[in-house]
Each structure stands twice: as structure tokens, then as C-alpha cells.
């Protein structure tokens, strides 16, 4: 079953975060078991708040990815760019479809 982690965070340094993610994407490009899709949402009522939806093939793949030291370093760097704590929500993906 596919798995999605939702990361709720606030930042005023989104451009720096996106640069870190782009660099990590290049380093992780050939690595098996990483994220398969990413979606970034911006809260219209709070311009500093974002929701990142990260999809994996399975919960087990996501946990292996989380345990990787390189992922931990990247999360630490991203966390330093956040205002306050990040909130993680772990979800099993029951349905996804294009509506058009």
C-alpha cells in the first residue's frame, strides 16, 4: 500500500529549502526506496505555513528512507530553516485519481 507523509511547517526561507531539496534530489536520484512524488502546498491564510506531501511506495520504504543518515542530515538542515517545530502526519494512501 502506498504511504504519504504530510509535513506541516512554517518558514520565511522557502527558497533556501527548495535549493536544499533540489541538491538532495540530485544526490538521491539513483537510490531505490526514496520518495516517488512530492507536493508542496502554501496556506493562503498564513503565508509562512506550508504542507509537504511526500509519497512512498510503502510505509516500510518510507521508514528505510527515514533511517538513512543522509535523510537525517537533510532533515536537520531543513529544520534549521523552519520557524518552530514541524508536525508529521503518517497516512496510508487509500485512493488517488485525476478528476479531469
Short mmCIF file of N, CA and C in Angstrom, two decimals:
data_model
loop_
_atom_site.label_atom_id
_atom_site.label_comp_id
_atom_site.label_asym_id
_atom_site.label_seq_id
_atom_site.Cartn_x
_atom_site.Cartn_y
_atom_site.Cartn_z
N UNK A 1 0.85 -1.17 0.00
CA UNK A 1 0.00 0.00 0.00
C UNK A 1 0.90 1.23 0.00
N UNK A 2 0.55 2.19 -0.85
CA UNK A 2 1.32 3.44 -0.88
C UNK A 2 1.13 4.19 0.43
N UNK A 3 2.11 5.01 0.73
CA UNK A 3 2.17 5.72 2.00
C UNK A 3 2.52 7.18 1.72
N UNK A 4 1.88 8.08 2.47
CA UNK A 4 2.14 9.51 2.33
C UNK A 4 2.43 10.10 3.69
N UNK A 5 3.51 10.85 3.76
CA UNK A 5 3.82 11.59 4.98
C UNK A 5 3.52 13.06 4.70
N UNK A 6 2.78 13.68 5.60
CA UNK A 6 2.47 15.10 5.49
C UNK A 6 3.32 15.82 6.53
N UNK A 7 4.07 16.82 6.07
CA UNK A 7 4.91 17.61 6.96
C UNK A 7 4.36 19.03 6.96
N UNK A 8 3.91 19.47 8.12
CA UNK A 8 3.33 20.79 8.33
C UNK A 8 4.41 21.66 8.96
N UNK A 9 4.77 22.76 8.29
CA UNK A 9 5.85 23.59 8.80
C UNK A 9 5.65 25.06 8.42
N UNK A 10 6.37 25.92 9.12
CA UNK A 10 6.39 27.34 8.80
C UNK A 10 7.82 27.76 8.52
N UNK A 11 7.97 28.65 7.54
CA UNK A 11 9.28 29.18 7.20
C UNK A 11 9.14 30.52 6.50
N UNK A 12 10.18 31.30 6.58
CA UNK A 12 10.31 32.52 5.79
C UNK A 12 11.48 32.36 4.82
N UNK A 13 11.99 31.13 4.71
CA UNK A 13 13.18 30.84 3.91
C UNK A 13 12.92 29.70 2.92
N UNK A 14 11.78 29.75 2.26
CA UNK A 14 11.38 28.68 1.35
C UNK A 14 12.38 28.49 0.20
N UNK A 15 12.92 29.57 -0.33
CA UNK A 15 13.86 29.44 -1.45
C UNK A 15 15.09 28.62 -1.04
N UNK A 16 15.58 28.83 0.17
CA UNK A 16 16.73 28.06 0.65
C UNK A 16 16.36 26.59 0.83
N UNK A 17 15.15 26.35 1.31
CA UNK A 17 14.68 24.96 1.46
C UNK A 17 14.59 24.27 0.10
N UNK A 18 14.05 24.98 -0.88
CA UNK A 18 13.91 24.39 -2.22
C UNK A 18 15.28 24.08 -2.82
N UNK A 19 16.28 24.92 -2.55
CA UNK A 19 17.63 24.66 -3.04
C UNK A 19 18.20 23.39 -2.41
N UNK A 20 18.01 23.24 -1.09
CA UNK A 20 18.46 22.02 -0.41
C UNK A 20 17.78 20.78 -0.98
N UNK A 21 16.49 20.87 -1.23
CA UNK A 21 15.73 19.74 -1.78
C UNK A 21 16.19 19.40 -3.19
N UNK A 22 16.49 20.41 -4.00
CA UNK A 22 16.98 20.17 -5.35
C UNK A 22 18.33 19.45 -5.32
N UNK A 23 19.21 19.90 -4.44
CA UNK A 23 20.52 19.26 -4.30
C UNK A 23 20.37 17.81 -3.82
N UNK A 24 19.49 17.60 -2.86
CA UNK A 24 19.26 16.25 -2.35
C UNK A 24 18.66 15.37 -3.44
N UNK A 25 17.76 15.91 -4.23
CA UNK A 25 17.16 15.15 -5.33
C UNK A 25 18.20 14.63 -6.30
N UNK A 26 19.22 15.44 -6.57
CA UNK A 26 20.30 15.01 -7.45
C UNK A 26 21.12 13.90 -6.80
N UNK A 27 21.41 14.03 -5.50
CA UNK A 27 22.20 13.01 -4.80
C UNK A 27 21.44 11.70 -4.68
N UNK A 28 20.12 11.77 -4.49
CA UNK A 28 19.31 10.58 -4.26
C UNK A 28 18.73 10.00 -5.54
N UNK A 29 19.04 10.57 -6.69
CA UNK A 29 18.37 10.19 -7.95
C UNK A 29 18.43 8.70 -8.24
N UNK A 30 19.54 8.05 -7.96
CA UNK A 30 19.68 6.63 -8.29
C UNK A 30 19.39 5.71 -7.12
N UNK A 31 19.01 6.26 -5.99
CA UNK A 31 18.78 5.46 -4.80
C UNK A 31 17.38 4.85 -4.81
N UNK A 32 17.29 3.57 -4.57
CA UNK A 32 15.99 2.89 -4.52
C UNK A 32 15.30 3.16 -3.19
N UNK A 33 13.99 3.18 -3.21
CA UNK A 33 13.22 3.26 -1.97
C UNK A 33 12.92 4.65 -1.46
N UNK A 34 13.31 5.66 -2.19
CA UNK A 34 13.04 7.03 -1.74
C UNK A 34 11.64 7.47 -2.14
N UNK A 35 11.34 8.73 -1.92
CA UNK A 35 10.02 9.25 -2.29
C UNK A 35 9.76 9.10 -3.78
N UNK A 36 8.49 8.89 -4.12
CA UNK A 36 8.10 8.77 -5.52
C UNK A 36 7.41 10.03 -6.03
N UNK A 37 6.76 10.78 -5.15
CA UNK A 37 6.09 12.02 -5.52
C UNK A 37 6.18 13.00 -4.36
N UNK A 38 6.12 14.28 -4.72
CA UNK A 38 6.10 15.33 -3.70
C UNK A 38 5.13 16.40 -4.14
N UNK A 39 4.39 16.93 -3.20
CA UNK A 39 3.50 18.05 -3.45
C UNK A 39 3.72 19.06 -2.33
N UNK A 40 3.84 20.33 -2.67
CA UNK A 40 4.03 21.38 -1.68
C UNK A 40 2.84 22.33 -1.76
N UNK A 41 2.20 22.54 -0.62
CA UNK A 41 1.03 23.42 -0.53
C UNK A 41 1.37 24.62 0.34
N UNK A 42 0.87 25.79 -0.04
CA UNK A 42 1.05 27.01 0.75
C UNK A 42 -0.30 27.43 1.31
N UNK A 43 -0.35 27.69 2.60
CA UNK A 43 -1.57 28.12 3.28
C UNK A 43 -1.90 29.55 2.84
N UNK A 44 -3.06 29.75 2.27
CA UNK A 44 -3.45 31.08 1.79
C UNK A 44 -3.72 32.04 2.94
N UNK A 45 -4.08 31.51 4.11
CA UNK A 45 -4.39 32.36 5.26
C UNK A 45 -3.18 32.65 6.13
N UNK A 46 -2.12 31.88 5.99
CA UNK A 46 -0.89 32.08 6.74
C UNK A 46 0.27 31.90 5.76
N UNK A 47 0.81 32.98 5.21
CA UNK A 47 1.80 32.88 4.14
C UNK A 47 3.13 32.26 4.56
N UNK A 48 3.33 31.98 5.84
CA UNK A 48 4.56 31.32 6.30
C UNK A 48 4.35 29.82 6.48
N UNK A 49 3.12 29.34 6.34
CA UNK A 49 2.80 27.93 6.61
C UNK A 49 2.71 27.13 5.32
N UNK A 50 3.31 25.95 5.34
CA UNK A 50 3.34 25.05 4.19
C UNK A 50 3.02 23.63 4.64
N UNK A 51 2.51 22.85 3.70
CA UNK A 51 2.29 21.42 3.89
C UNK A 51 3.00 20.69 2.75
N UNK A 52 3.92 19.82 3.11
CA UNK A 52 4.60 18.99 2.11
C UNK A 52 4.01 17.60 2.19
N UNK A 53 3.56 17.07 1.06
CA UNK A 53 3.04 15.70 0.97
C UNK A 53 4.06 14.87 0.22
N UNK A 54 4.62 13.88 0.89
CA UNK A 54 5.68 13.06 0.33
C UNK A 54 5.17 11.63 0.19
N UNK A 55 5.13 11.11 -1.03
CA UNK A 55 4.59 9.77 -1.28
C UNK A 55 5.72 8.76 -1.44
N UNK A 56 5.49 7.57 -0.88
CA UNK A 56 6.41 6.44 -0.98
C UNK A 56 5.62 5.23 -1.47
N UNK A 57 6.34 4.24 -1.99
CA UNK A 57 5.69 3.01 -2.43
C UNK A 57 5.04 2.26 -1.27
N UNK A 58 5.60 2.40 -0.06
CA UNK A 58 5.05 1.71 1.10
C UNK A 58 5.55 2.38 2.38
N UNK A 59 4.91 2.05 3.49
CA UNK A 59 5.34 2.52 4.80
C UNK A 59 6.77 2.03 5.09
N UNK A 60 7.05 0.77 4.76
CA UNK A 60 8.38 0.22 5.01
C UNK A 60 9.46 0.98 4.25
N UNK A 61 9.17 1.34 2.99
CA UNK A 61 10.14 2.12 2.20
C UNK A 61 10.36 3.48 2.86
N UNK A 62 9.29 4.10 3.34
CA UNK A 62 9.42 5.40 4.00
C UNK A 62 10.27 5.31 5.26
N UNK A 63 10.09 4.25 6.03
CA UNK A 63 10.86 4.09 7.26
C UNK A 63 12.33 3.81 6.96
N UNK A 64 12.61 3.04 5.89
CA UNK A 64 14.01 2.83 5.49
C UNK A 64 14.63 4.15 5.07
N UNK A 65 13.87 4.95 4.35
CA UNK A 65 14.35 6.26 3.93
C UNK A 65 14.63 7.14 5.14
N UNK A 66 13.72 7.12 6.12
CA UNK A 66 13.90 7.93 7.34
C UNK A 66 15.13 7.51 8.12
N UNK A 67 15.45 6.22 8.10
CA UNK A 67 16.59 5.71 8.84
C UNK A 67 17.93 6.00 8.17
N UNK A 68 17.91 6.41 6.92
CA UNK A 68 19.15 6.69 6.19
C UNK A 68 19.83 7.93 6.77
N UNK A 69 21.11 7.86 7.11
CA UNK A 69 21.82 9.02 7.69
C UNK A 69 21.77 10.26 6.80
N UNK A 70 21.81 10.08 5.49
CA UNK A 70 21.75 11.22 4.57
C UNK A 70 20.41 11.94 4.68
N UNK A 71 19.32 11.16 4.82
CA UNK A 71 18.00 11.76 5.02
C UNK A 71 17.96 12.53 6.33
N UNK A 72 18.56 11.98 7.37
CA UNK A 72 18.61 12.65 8.66
C UNK A 72 19.35 13.98 8.59
N UNK A 73 20.46 14.01 7.87
CA UNK A 73 21.22 15.26 7.71
C UNK A 73 20.39 16.30 6.96
N UNK A 74 19.72 15.86 5.90
CA UNK A 74 18.90 16.79 5.14
C UNK A 74 17.75 17.33 6.00
N UNK A 75 17.11 16.46 6.77
CA UNK A 75 16.00 16.90 7.64
C UNK A 75 16.49 17.90 8.67
N UNK A 76 17.69 17.70 9.18
CA UNK A 76 18.26 18.62 10.15
C UNK A 76 18.50 19.99 9.51
N UNK A 77 19.02 20.01 8.29
CA UNK A 77 19.26 21.27 7.58
C UNK A 77 17.95 21.98 7.29
N UNK A 78 16.94 21.22 6.85
CA UNK A 78 15.64 21.82 6.58
C UNK A 78 15.00 22.35 7.86
N UNK A 79 15.13 21.60 8.94
CA UNK A 79 14.57 22.03 10.22
C UNK A 79 15.16 23.34 10.70
N UNK A 80 16.42 23.58 10.40
CA UNK A 80 17.07 24.83 10.81
C UNK A 80 16.48 26.04 10.07
N UNK A 81 15.82 25.79 8.95
CA UNK A 81 15.20 26.87 8.18
C UNK A 81 13.74 27.10 8.55
N UNK A 82 13.22 26.28 9.46
CA UNK A 82 11.82 26.37 9.87
C UNK A 82 11.65 27.28 11.08
N UNK A 83 10.46 27.82 11.18
CA UNK A 83 10.06 28.57 12.38
C UNK A 83 9.29 27.59 13.26
N UNK A 84 9.78 27.31 14.42
CA UNK A 84 9.10 26.37 15.31
C UNK A 84 9.28 24.94 14.87
N UNK A 85 8.47 24.08 15.43
CA UNK A 85 8.56 22.64 15.19
C UNK A 85 7.74 22.23 13.97
N UNK A 86 8.20 21.19 13.31
CA UNK A 86 7.43 20.58 12.22
C UNK A 86 6.48 19.55 12.81
N UNK A 87 5.36 19.36 12.15
CA UNK A 87 4.39 18.35 12.57
C UNK A 87 4.29 17.32 11.45
N UNK A 88 4.47 16.04 11.81
CA UNK A 88 4.43 14.94 10.84
C UNK A 88 3.14 14.15 11.03
N UNK A 89 2.48 13.85 9.90
CA UNK A 89 1.30 13.01 9.90
C UNK A 89 1.55 11.88 8.91
N UNK A 90 1.39 10.64 9.37
CA UNK A 90 1.65 9.45 8.55
C UNK A 90 0.33 8.86 8.08
N UNK A 91 0.20 8.66 6.75
CA UNK A 91 -1.08 8.23 6.17
C UNK A 91 -0.88 7.09 5.17
N UNK A 92 -1.78 6.12 5.20
CA UNK A 92 -1.88 5.15 4.13
C UNK A 92 -2.72 5.77 3.02
N UNK A 93 -2.26 5.64 1.79
CA UNK A 93 -2.98 6.20 0.64
C UNK A 93 -4.05 5.21 0.20
N UNK A 94 -5.30 5.56 0.41
CA UNK A 94 -6.40 4.68 0.05
C UNK A 94 -6.90 4.91 -1.38
N UNK A 95 -6.82 6.16 -1.86
CA UNK A 95 -7.32 6.46 -3.18
C UNK A 95 -6.64 7.73 -3.71
N UNK A 96 -6.26 7.71 -4.96
CA UNK A 96 -5.74 8.89 -5.66
C UNK A 96 -6.15 8.76 -7.12
N UNK A 97 -6.68 9.82 -7.66
CA UNK A 97 -7.08 9.78 -9.07
C UNK A 97 -7.13 11.19 -9.65
N UNK A 98 -6.93 11.28 -10.93
CA UNK A 98 -7.13 12.54 -11.64
C UNK A 98 -8.61 12.70 -11.90
N UNK A 99 -9.12 13.89 -11.70
CA UNK A 99 -10.55 14.11 -11.85
C UNK A 99 -10.93 14.73 -13.20
N UNK A 100 -9.98 15.03 -14.00
CA UNK A 100 -10.25 15.54 -15.35
C UNK A 100 -9.62 14.68 -16.38
#
